[in-house]
mmCIF file of C-alpha atoms and ligand atoms in Angstrom:
data_model
loop_
_atom_site.group_PDB
_atom_site.id
_atom_site.type_symbol
_atom_site.label_atom_id
_atom_site.label_comp_id
_atom_site.label_asym_id
_atom_site.label_seq_id
_atom_site.Cartn_x
_atom_site.Cartn_y
_atom_site.Cartn_z
ATOM 1 C CA MET H 178 45.881 -39.881 -14.171
ATOM 2 C CA LYS H 179 42.604 -41.476 -15.118
ATOM 3 C CA LEU H 180 41.339 -40.860 -11.620
ATOM 4 C CA ILE H 181 42.267 -37.185 -11.732
ATOM 5 C CA ARG H 182 40.549 -36.760 -15.089
ATOM 6 C CA ARG H 183 37.452 -38.439 -13.796
ATOM 7 C CA THR H 184 37.431 -36.253 -10.694
ATOM 8 C CA LEU H 185 37.837 -33.166 -12.831
ATOM 9 C CA LEU H 186 35.008 -34.219 -15.095
ATOM 10 C CA ALA H 187 32.783 -34.853 -12.130
ATOM 11 C CA ALA H 188 33.660 -31.474 -10.667
ATOM 12 C CA THR H 189 32.877 -29.710 -13.956
ATOM 13 C CA ALA H 190 29.567 -31.520 -14.240
ATOM 14 C CA ALA H 191 28.681 -30.598 -10.687
ATOM 15 C CA ALA H 192 29.548 -26.958 -11.344
ATOM 16 C CA LEU H 193 27.427 -26.916 -14.501
ATOM 17 C CA LEU H 194 24.492 -28.415 -12.648
ATOM 18 C CA ALA H 195 24.839 -25.973 -9.787
ATOM 19 C CA ALA H 196 25.196 -22.947 -12.044
ATOM 20 C CA PRO H 197 21.531 -22.307 -12.786
ATOM 21 C CA LEU H 198 20.751 -22.708 -9.095
ATOM 22 C CA ALA H 199 23.250 -20.024 -8.222
ATOM 23 C CA GLY H 200 21.767 -17.800 -10.880
ATOM 24 C CA LEU H 201 24.894 -17.833 -13.055
ATOM 25 C CA ALA H 202 23.200 -19.121 -16.169
ATOM 26 C CA GLN H 203 20.272 -16.756 -15.803
ATOM 27 C CA ASP H 204 19.500 -14.214 -18.471
ATOM 28 C CA VAL H 205 20.127 -11.193 -16.262
ATOM 29 C CA LYS H 206 21.733 -7.917 -17.273
ATOM 30 C CA SER H 207 23.294 -5.281 -15.066
ATOM 31 C CA ARG H 208 20.557 -2.799 -14.326
ATOM 32 C CA ILE H 209 19.773 0.045 -12.002
ATOM 33 C CA ILE H 210 16.194 0.225 -10.816
ATOM 34 C CA ARG H 211 14.891 3.542 -9.510
ATOM 35 C CA PHE H 212 12.328 2.616 -6.873
ATOM 36 C CA GLY H 213 10.394 5.526 -5.357
ATOM 37 C CA TYR H 214 8.169 5.673 -2.293
ATOM 38 C CA GLY H 215 6.396 8.338 -0.278
ATOM 39 C CA LEU H 216 7.087 7.636 3.390
ATOM 40 C CA ASN H 217 10.460 7.933 5.114
ATOM 41 C CA GLU H 218 13.154 5.279 5.450
ATOM 42 C CA GLN H 219 12.213 4.523 9.065
ATOM 43 C CA SER H 220 8.603 3.708 8.185
ATOM 44 C CA ASN H 221 7.102 0.281 7.530
ATOM 45 C CA GLN H 222 7.164 1.225 3.844
ATOM 46 C CA GLY H 223 10.872 2.073 4.000
ATOM 47 C CA ARG H 224 11.754 -1.132 5.844
ATOM 48 C CA ALA H 225 9.975 -3.295 3.286
ATOM 49 C CA VAL H 226 11.597 -1.504 0.341
ATOM 50 C CA LYS H 227 14.938 -2.402 1.928
ATOM 51 C CA VAL H 228 13.925 -6.070 2.140
ATOM 52 C CA PHE H 229 12.843 -5.992 -1.498
ATOM 53 C CA ALA H 230 16.157 -4.409 -2.541
ATOM 54 C CA ASP H 231 18.163 -7.042 -0.652
ATOM 55 C CA GLU H 232 16.131 -9.918 -2.127
ATOM 56 C CA VAL H 233 16.565 -8.593 -5.660
ATOM 57 C CA ALA H 234 20.319 -8.175 -5.180
ATOM 58 C CA LYS H 235 20.658 -11.671 -3.723
ATOM 59 C CA ALA H 236 18.636 -13.411 -6.436
ATOM 60 C CA SER H 237 20.438 -11.627 -9.280
ATOM 61 C CA ASN H 238 23.967 -11.949 -7.862
ATOM 62 C CA GLY H 239 24.113 -8.198 -7.500
ATOM 63 C CA LYS H 240 23.266 -7.490 -11.118
ATOM 64 C CA LEU H 241 19.896 -5.894 -10.487
ATOM 65 C CA ARG H 242 20.544 -2.995 -8.189
ATOM 66 C CA LEU H 243 17.748 -1.090 -6.546
ATOM 67 C CA ARG H 244 18.139 2.603 -5.960
ATOM 68 C CA ALA H 245 15.517 3.174 -3.290
ATOM 69 C CA ILE H 246 14.366 6.785 -3.033
ATOM 70 C CA GLY H 247 11.948 7.579 -0.203
ATOM 71 C CA ALA H 248 10.160 10.577 1.311
ATOM 72 C CA ALA H 249 8.592 11.413 -2.060
ATOM 73 C CA ALA H 250 11.958 12.724 -3.308
ATOM 74 C CA LEU H 251 10.950 11.486 -6.788
ATOM 75 C CA GLY H 252 7.505 13.071 -6.399
ATOM 76 C CA SER H 253 4.115 12.265 -4.945
ATOM 77 C CA ASP H 254 2.380 8.951 -5.717
ATOM 78 C CA VAL H 255 0.562 10.559 -8.659
ATOM 79 C CA GLN H 256 3.727 12.096 -10.095
ATOM 80 C CA MET H 257 5.652 8.821 -9.787
ATOM 81 C CA GLN H 258 2.842 6.894 -11.509
ATOM 82 C CA GLN H 259 3.190 9.229 -14.486
ATOM 83 C CA ALA H 260 6.969 8.765 -14.499
ATOM 84 C CA LEU H 261 6.468 4.980 -14.588
ATOM 85 C CA ILE H 262 3.961 5.201 -17.425
ATOM 86 C CA GLY H 263 6.355 7.407 -19.405
ATOM 87 C CA GLY H 264 9.318 5.153 -18.639
ATOM 88 C CA ALA H 265 11.342 7.782 -16.743
ATOM 89 C CA GLN H 266 11.271 5.684 -13.551
ATOM 90 C CA GLU H 267 11.194 1.904 -13.173
ATOM 91 C CA MET H 268 9.344 1.090 -9.946
ATOM 92 C CA MET H 269 7.425 2.469 -6.981
ATOM 93 C CA VAL H 270 5.176 1.542 -4.110
ATOM 94 C CA GLY H 271 2.220 3.710 -3.220
ATOM 95 C CA SER H 272 -1.407 3.844 -2.324
ATOM 96 C CA THR H 273 -3.968 2.096 -4.539
ATOM 97 C CA ALA H 274 -6.241 5.051 -3.793
ATOM 98 C CA THR H 275 -4.033 7.399 -5.785
ATOM 99 C CA LEU H 276 -4.339 5.069 -8.818
ATOM 100 C CA VAL H 277 -8.095 5.453 -9.167
ATOM 101 C CA GLY H 278 -7.674 8.320 -11.643
ATOM 102 C CA ILE H 279 -5.823 5.865 -13.910
ATOM 103 C CA THR H 280 -7.646 2.605 -13.212
ATOM 104 C CA GLN H 281 -11.187 3.007 -11.896
ATOM 105 C CA GLU H 282 -11.343 -0.551 -10.575
ATOM 106 C CA MET H 283 -8.824 0.403 -7.861
ATOM 107 C CA ALA H 284 -11.684 2.281 -6.146
ATOM 108 C CA LEU H 285 -12.887 -1.094 -4.929
ATOM 109 C CA TRP H 286 -10.279 -0.890 -2.133
ATOM 110 C CA ASP H 287 -11.678 2.470 -1.019
ATOM 111 C CA THR H 288 -14.999 0.949 -0.040
ATOM 112 C CA PRO H 289 -15.608 1.955 3.594
ATOM 113 C CA PHE H 290 -15.606 -1.010 6.001
ATOM 114 C CA LEU H 291 -15.041 -3.484 3.128
ATOM 115 C CA PHE H 292 -12.846 -5.815 5.207
ATOM 116 C CA ASN H 293 -13.497 -6.766 8.817
ATOM 117 C CA ASN H 294 -9.936 -7.879 9.456
ATOM 118 C CA THR H 295 -6.546 -8.383 7.825
ATOM 119 C CA GLN H 296 -7.203 -12.057 7.016
ATOM 120 C CA GLU H 297 -10.097 -11.011 4.780
ATOM 121 C CA ALA H 298 -7.928 -8.329 3.189
ATOM 122 C CA ASP H 299 -5.125 -10.819 2.432
ATOM 123 C CA ALA H 300 -7.526 -13.399 1.001
ATOM 124 C CA VAL H 301 -9.260 -10.964 -1.352
ATOM 125 C CA LEU H 302 -6.184 -8.980 -2.381
ATOM 126 C CA ASP H 303 -4.107 -12.104 -3.078
ATOM 127 C CA GLY H 304 -7.040 -13.923 -4.671
ATOM 128 C CA PRO H 305 -8.721 -13.661 -8.082
ATOM 129 C CA VAL H 306 -10.414 -10.315 -7.372
ATOM 130 C CA GLY H 307 -7.154 -8.656 -6.349
ATOM 131 C CA GLN H 308 -5.389 -10.070 -9.400
ATOM 132 C CA LYS H 309 -8.138 -8.899 -11.742
ATOM 133 C CA VAL H 310 -7.924 -5.334 -10.421
ATOM 134 C CA MET H 311 -4.122 -5.398 -10.614
ATOM 135 C CA ASP H 312 -4.165 -6.685 -14.205
ATOM 136 C CA LYS H 313 -6.286 -3.704 -15.237
ATOM 137 C CA LEU H 314 -3.213 -1.517 -14.780
ATOM 138 C CA GLN H 315 -1.476 -3.068 -17.787
ATOM 139 C CA GLU H 316 -3.564 -1.321 -20.422
ATOM 140 C CA LYS H 317 -2.561 1.951 -18.750
ATOM 141 C CA GLY H 318 1.175 1.275 -18.898
ATOM 142 C CA LEU H 319 1.733 -0.141 -15.410
ATOM 143 C CA VAL H 320 2.411 -3.637 -14.094
ATOM 144 C CA GLY H 321 1.265 -4.424 -10.550
ATOM 145 C CA LEU H 322 3.316 -7.046 -8.679
ATOM 146 C CA VAL H 323 1.933 -7.368 -5.147
ATOM 147 C CA TYR H 324 -0.190 -5.610 -2.564
ATOM 148 C CA TRP H 325 1.383 -4.540 0.695
ATOM 149 C CA GLU H 326 -0.506 -3.467 3.794
ATOM 150 C CA ASN H 327 -0.944 0.226 4.480
ATOM 151 C CA GLY H 328 -3.640 -0.667 6.985
ATOM 152 C CA PHE H 329 -6.882 0.310 8.641
ATOM 153 C CA ARG H 330 -7.252 4.072 8.661
ATOM 154 C CA ASN H 331 -7.987 6.186 11.705
ATOM 155 C CA LEU H 332 -8.817 9.820 12.145
ATOM 156 C CA THR H 333 -6.667 12.520 13.731
ATOM 157 C CA ASN H 334 -7.431 16.217 14.141
ATOM 158 C CA ASN H 335 -6.810 19.298 16.212
ATOM 159 C CA LYS H 336 -10.369 20.445 16.848
ATOM 160 C CA ARG H 337 -12.046 17.882 19.063
ATOM 161 C CA PRO H 338 -12.289 14.159 19.822
ATOM 162 C CA VAL H 339 -14.582 12.575 17.259
ATOM 163 C CA THR H 340 -16.957 10.348 19.234
ATOM 164 C CA LYS H 341 -19.881 10.513 16.790
ATOM 165 C CA VAL H 342 -20.510 11.440 13.163
ATOM 166 C CA GLU H 343 -21.692 14.936 14.112
ATOM 167 C CA ASP H 344 -18.255 15.743 15.559
ATOM 168 C CA MET H 345 -16.888 15.733 11.993
ATOM 169 C CA ASP H 346 -18.895 18.841 11.189
ATOM 170 C CA GLY H 347 -16.769 21.504 9.591
ATOM 171 C CA ILE H 348 -13.436 19.799 10.304
ATOM 172 C CA LYS H 349 -11.075 20.664 7.468
ATOM 173 C CA LEU H 350 -9.796 17.231 6.636
ATOM 174 C CA ARG H 351 -7.048 16.272 4.230
ATOM 175 C CA VAL H 352 -8.021 13.288 2.071
ATOM 176 C CA MET H 353 -6.138 11.347 -0.593
ATOM 177 C CA GLN H 354 -6.486 12.505 -4.190
ATOM 178 C CA ASN H 355 -9.451 10.347 -4.980
ATOM 179 C CA ASN H 356 -13.195 10.964 -5.367
ATOM 180 C CA VAL H 357 -14.344 8.129 -3.134
ATOM 181 C CA PHE H 358 -12.456 9.621 -0.189
ATOM 182 C CA LEU H 359 -13.640 13.100 -1.066
ATOM 183 C CA ASP H 360 -17.291 12.024 -1.262
ATOM 184 C CA SER H 361 -17.066 9.795 1.822
ATOM 185 C CA PHE H 362 -15.823 12.534 4.092
ATOM 186 C CA LYS H 363 -18.184 15.122 2.680
ATOM 187 C CA MET H 364 -20.919 12.621 3.488
ATOM 188 C CA LEU H 365 -19.731 12.702 7.109
ATOM 189 C CA GLY H 366 -19.942 16.486 7.197
ATOM 190 C CA ALA H 367 -16.215 17.225 7.021
ATOM 191 C CA ASN H 368 -14.741 19.886 4.806
ATOM 192 C CA ALA H 369 -12.611 17.468 2.767
ATOM 193 C CA VAL H 370 -9.530 18.758 0.921
ATOM 194 C CA PRO H 371 -7.508 16.492 -1.407
ATOM 195 C CA LEU H 372 -3.737 16.848 -0.956
ATOM 196 C CA PRO H 373 -0.733 14.681 -1.825
ATOM 197 C CA PHE H 374 0.780 12.921 1.177
ATOM 198 C CA SER H 375 4.073 14.738 0.668
ATOM 199 C CA GLU H 376 2.374 18.050 1.559
ATOM 200 C CA LEU H 377 0.455 16.733 4.524
ATOM 201 C CA PHE H 378 2.801 17.316 7.450
ATOM 202 C CA SER H 379 3.314 20.970 6.652
ATOM 203 C CA ALA H 380 -0.401 21.460 5.930
ATOM 204 C CA LEU H 381 -1.119 20.155 9.441
ATOM 205 C CA GLU H 382 1.690 22.184 10.976
ATOM 206 C CA THR H 383 0.570 25.457 9.384
ATOM 207 C CA LYS H 384 -3.069 24.587 10.191
ATOM 208 C CA THR H 385 -4.041 24.727 6.532
ATOM 209 C CA VAL H 386 -6.028 21.614 7.448
ATOM 210 C CA ASP H 387 -7.300 20.456 10.856
ATOM 211 C CA GLY H 388 -6.942 16.742 10.389
ATOM 212 C CA GLN H 389 -6.169 13.688 8.326
ATOM 213 C CA GLU H 390 -6.703 9.930 8.355
ATOM 214 C CA ASN H 391 -4.089 7.180 8.071
ATOM 215 C CA PRO H 392 -3.089 3.935 9.786
ATOM 216 C CA TYR H 393 -1.399 4.107 13.225
ATOM 217 C CA ASN H 394 1.942 3.181 11.646
ATOM 218 C CA THR H 395 1.986 6.279 9.476
ATOM 219 C CA ILE H 396 0.723 8.598 12.223
ATOM 220 C CA LEU H 397 3.753 7.391 14.167
ATOM 221 C CA SER H 398 6.439 7.214 11.452
ATOM 222 C CA SER H 399 5.475 10.542 9.887
ATOM 223 C CA LYS H 400 5.368 12.160 13.346
ATOM 224 C CA PHE H 401 1.833 13.438 12.941
ATOM 225 C CA TYR H 402 1.571 13.262 16.754
ATOM 226 C CA GLU H 403 3.717 16.405 16.821
ATOM 227 C CA VAL H 404 1.018 18.388 15.022
ATOM 228 C CA GLN H 405 -2.197 16.523 15.909
ATOM 229 C CA LYS H 406 -3.892 16.288 19.268
ATOM 230 C CA TYR H 407 -6.835 13.891 18.906
ATOM 231 C CA LEU H 408 -6.875 10.387 17.512
ATOM 232 C CA SER H 409 -10.243 8.708 17.055
ATOM 233 C CA VAL H 410 -10.246 4.979 16.433
ATOM 234 C CA THR H 411 -12.568 4.634 13.433
ATOM 235 C CA ASN H 412 -10.964 1.881 11.292
ATOM 236 C CA HIS H 413 -13.165 3.268 8.523
ATOM 237 C CA VAL H 414 -11.327 1.658 5.619
ATOM 238 C CA TYR H 415 -8.471 -0.736 4.904
ATOM 239 C CA SER H 416 -5.862 0.736 2.555
ATOM 240 C CA PRO H 417 -3.512 -1.421 0.521
ATOM 241 C CA TRP H 418 -0.244 -0.286 -1.000
ATOM 242 C CA ILE H 419 0.732 -1.685 -4.365
ATOM 243 C CA VAL H 420 4.178 -2.324 -5.834
ATOM 244 C CA THR H 421 4.137 -1.243 -9.479
ATOM 245 C CA VAL H 422 6.525 -1.345 -12.420
ATOM 246 C CA SER H 423 6.748 0.748 -15.581
ATOM 247 C CA LYS H 424 5.300 -1.501 -18.307
ATOM 248 C CA LYS H 425 7.546 0.138 -20.893
ATOM 249 C CA TRP H 426 10.545 -1.025 -18.892
ATOM 250 C CA TRP H 427 9.054 -4.379 -17.752
ATOM 251 C CA ASP H 428 8.594 -5.405 -21.390
ATOM 252 C CA THR H 429 12.344 -4.998 -21.998
ATOM 253 C CA LEU H 430 13.207 -7.479 -19.216
ATOM 254 C CA SER H 431 13.974 -11.160 -19.744
ATOM 255 C CA LYS H 432 11.682 -13.803 -18.235
ATOM 256 C CA ASP H 433 14.376 -14.501 -15.621
ATOM 257 C CA GLU H 434 14.574 -10.861 -14.634
ATOM 258 C CA GLN H 435 10.808 -10.595 -14.360
ATOM 259 C CA LYS H 436 10.713 -13.701 -12.206
ATOM 260 C CA ILE H 437 13.408 -12.363 -9.868
ATOM 261 C CA LEU H 438 11.416 -9.165 -9.361
ATOM 262 C CA LEU H 439 8.101 -10.936 -8.823
ATOM 263 C CA ASP H 440 9.560 -13.478 -6.372
ATOM 264 C CA ALA H 441 11.338 -10.752 -4.416
ATOM 265 C CA ALA H 442 8.142 -8.692 -4.366
ATOM 266 C CA LYS H 443 6.270 -11.622 -2.818
ATOM 267 C CA LYS H 444 8.946 -12.021 -0.162
ATOM 268 C CA SER H 445 8.812 -8.313 0.603
ATOM 269 C CA ARG H 446 5.023 -8.537 0.871
ATOM 270 C CA ASP H 447 5.165 -11.326 3.435
ATOM 271 C CA PHE H 448 7.739 -9.403 5.451
ATOM 272 C CA GLU H 449 5.860 -6.117 5.139
ATOM 273 C CA ARG H 450 2.532 -7.434 6.372
ATOM 274 C CA LYS H 451 4.102 -9.093 9.406
ATOM 275 C CA ASP H 452 6.203 -6.053 10.232
ATOM 276 C CA THR H 453 3.297 -3.630 9.765
ATOM 277 C CA ARG H 454 0.997 -5.679 11.988
ATOM 278 C CA ALA H 455 3.592 -5.981 14.721
ATOM 279 C CA GLU H 456 4.173 -2.233 14.642
ATOM 280 C CA ALA H 457 0.446 -1.412 14.547
ATOM 281 C CA ALA H 458 -0.119 -3.532 17.651
ATOM 282 C CA GLN H 459 2.320 -1.327 19.607
ATOM 283 C CA ALA H 460 1.635 1.992 17.925
ATOM 284 C CA LEU H 461 -1.433 3.113 19.829
ATOM 285 C CA ALA H 462 0.335 2.876 23.179
ATOM 286 C CA GLU H 463 3.268 4.765 21.712
ATOM 287 C CA LEU H 464 1.057 7.496 20.310
ATOM 288 C CA ARG H 465 -0.583 7.858 23.692
ATOM 289 C CA ALA H 466 2.847 8.138 25.315
ATOM 290 C CA LYS H 467 3.683 10.869 22.784
ATOM 291 C CA GLY H 468 0.725 12.826 24.140
ATOM 292 C CA MET H 469 -2.111 12.124 21.723
ATOM 293 C CA LEU H 470 -5.587 11.945 23.221
ATOM 294 C CA ILE H 471 -7.124 8.732 21.976
ATOM 295 C CA ASN H 472 -10.801 7.851 21.959
ATOM 296 C CA GLU H 473 -12.827 4.950 20.657
ATOM 297 C CA LEU H 474 -16.319 5.092 19.219
ATOM 298 C CA THR H 475 -19.094 3.114 20.883
ATOM 299 C CA PRO H 476 -20.406 0.236 18.747
ATOM 300 C CA ALA H 477 -23.634 2.185 18.234
ATOM 301 C CA GLU H 478 -21.758 5.248 16.955
ATOM 302 C CA THR H 479 -19.585 3.082 14.721
ATOM 303 C CA ASP H 480 -22.774 1.625 13.236
ATOM 304 C CA ARG H 481 -24.100 5.120 12.580
ATOM 305 C CA MET H 482 -20.872 6.127 10.883
ATOM 306 C CA ARG H 483 -20.915 2.934 8.832
ATOM 307 C CA ALA H 484 -24.508 3.568 7.761
ATOM 308 C CA ARG H 485 -23.591 7.073 6.654
ATOM 309 C CA LEU H 486 -20.383 6.071 4.889
ATOM 310 C CA THR H 487 -21.707 3.051 3.053
ATOM 311 C CA GLN H 488 -24.000 5.386 1.136
ATOM 312 C CA VAL H 489 -21.044 5.727 -1.250
ATOM 313 C CA ASN H 490 -21.143 1.988 -2.037
ATOM 314 C CA ALA H 491 -23.625 2.307 -4.889
ATOM 315 C CA SER H 492 -21.440 4.786 -6.721
ATOM 316 C CA ILE H 493 -18.324 2.654 -6.110
ATOM 317 C CA ALA H 494 -20.155 -0.353 -7.596
ATOM 318 C CA THR H 495 -21.032 1.693 -10.692
ATOM 319 C CA GLY H 496 -17.449 2.924 -10.987
ATOM 320 C CA VAL H 497 -15.732 -0.462 -10.679
ATOM 321 C CA GLY H 498 -18.484 -2.339 -12.522
ATOM 322 C CA GLN H 499 -21.350 -4.234 -10.917
ATOM 323 C CA ALA H 500 -19.872 -7.636 -11.858
ATOM 324 C CA LEU H 501 -16.602 -6.973 -10.016
ATOM 325 C CA TRP H 502 -18.528 -5.563 -7.047
ATOM 326 C CA ASP H 503 -20.744 -8.659 -6.872
ATOM 327 C CA GLU H 504 -17.777 -11.002 -7.189
ATOM 328 C CA THR H 505 -16.086 -9.251 -4.257
ATOM 329 C CA GLN H 506 -19.178 -9.449 -2.089
ATOM 330 C CA ALA H 507 -19.619 -13.134 -2.937
ATOM 331 C CA GLU H 508 -15.986 -13.824 -2.045
ATOM 332 C CA LEU H 509 -16.384 -12.040 1.306
ATOM 333 C CA LYS H 510 -19.549 -13.971 2.020
ATOM 334 C CA ARG H 511 -17.730 -17.209 1.292
ATOM 335 C CA LEU H 512 -14.825 -16.242 3.570
ATOM 336 C CA ARG H 513 -17.177 -15.266 6.380
ATOM 337 C CA ALA H 514 -19.102 -18.532 6.178
ATOM 338 C CA LYS H 515 -15.928 -20.544 6.800
HETATM 339 C C1 TF8 G 808 -1.892 8.687 2.088
HETATM 340 C C2 TF8 G 808 -1.478 7.240 2.031
HETATM 341 C C3 TF8 G 808 0.065 7.171 2.003
HETATM 342 C C4 TF8 G 808 0.574 6.716 0.662
HETATM 343 C C5 TF8 G 808 2.101 6.666 0.631
HETATM 344 C C6 TF8 G 808 2.754 7.996 0.452
HETATM 345 O O1 TF8 G 808 -2.489 9.101 3.068
HETATM 346 O O2 TF8 G 808 -1.988 6.545 3.099
HETATM 347 O O3 TF8 G 808 0.513 6.206 2.870
HETATM 348 O O4 TF8 G 808 0.077 7.484 -0.352
HETATM 349 O O5 TF8 G 808 2.479 5.817 -0.393
HETATM 350 O O6 TF8 G 808 -1.626 9.403 1.125
#
């Protein structure tokens, strides 16, 4: 009898100890999270949203349920940002470039040729500079969790292969809804037109615009190869994506719930960057197989394009604040000296 009681007691104690580990004693309510994104389910963005959803479900014992809605079915990046600020939608992932109208500091990531490689991008985005920029969202009603990789952007169009800056002349080019992109491509001589991503495929198909620029992954997953002939490898800027939450809603969550979301977001980030890089490494060959004509720029022509494009740097520095600009440059210098 005594032995049984002791065994029972031990079992109860063990269960109590294990409970918090299993998430049972966590302060977590049943919630549905509407999570919107702009690309399709088969894209790198869609795959990472799925990983995030699974992580959140696992860590909350199924209490926090993500309703992932892709292909801009909840609206363009800009429309979803407004829905988050107003509290009509809980979460999204989208381009930092489309946030510049809300938080000027985000324009830092639009600086042409800011990063030389993905290691530099990871170090700066996940470091103090990236955090500072992300924290700026809070006063505007948004909470940033993590940066994902959209990637280095390359140019496609239907007019001609772009082998030098002058080839951009008069090309009607869709750009993101953001002044840095608008000014940058005007600087190159293109006829730049801002459009939401959700309208891009049909704008290319109907020849409303001649071209666009995005990472290889997106050119592939959004099937731009069906409506674009030339791809010029320019790598003119590195674009991050950012996972954001409605601050109105975030503030109603318990500490446990917030932690579950942040931890899952970090896991999704690590997955997303690996997955995106693996896909990007294969994408060019695939795009060529799909019939795109691909050309590279000579180092001399890349330098000329860089010289032209970096003329926007002074205005970016003014927009984001000279102190933040200097801190970023110092951080890059430090990374490059390693
Ligand atoms: C663009 C961006 C897109 C994002 C996406 C819809 O060209 O590169 O990838 O805005 O979240 O608009």
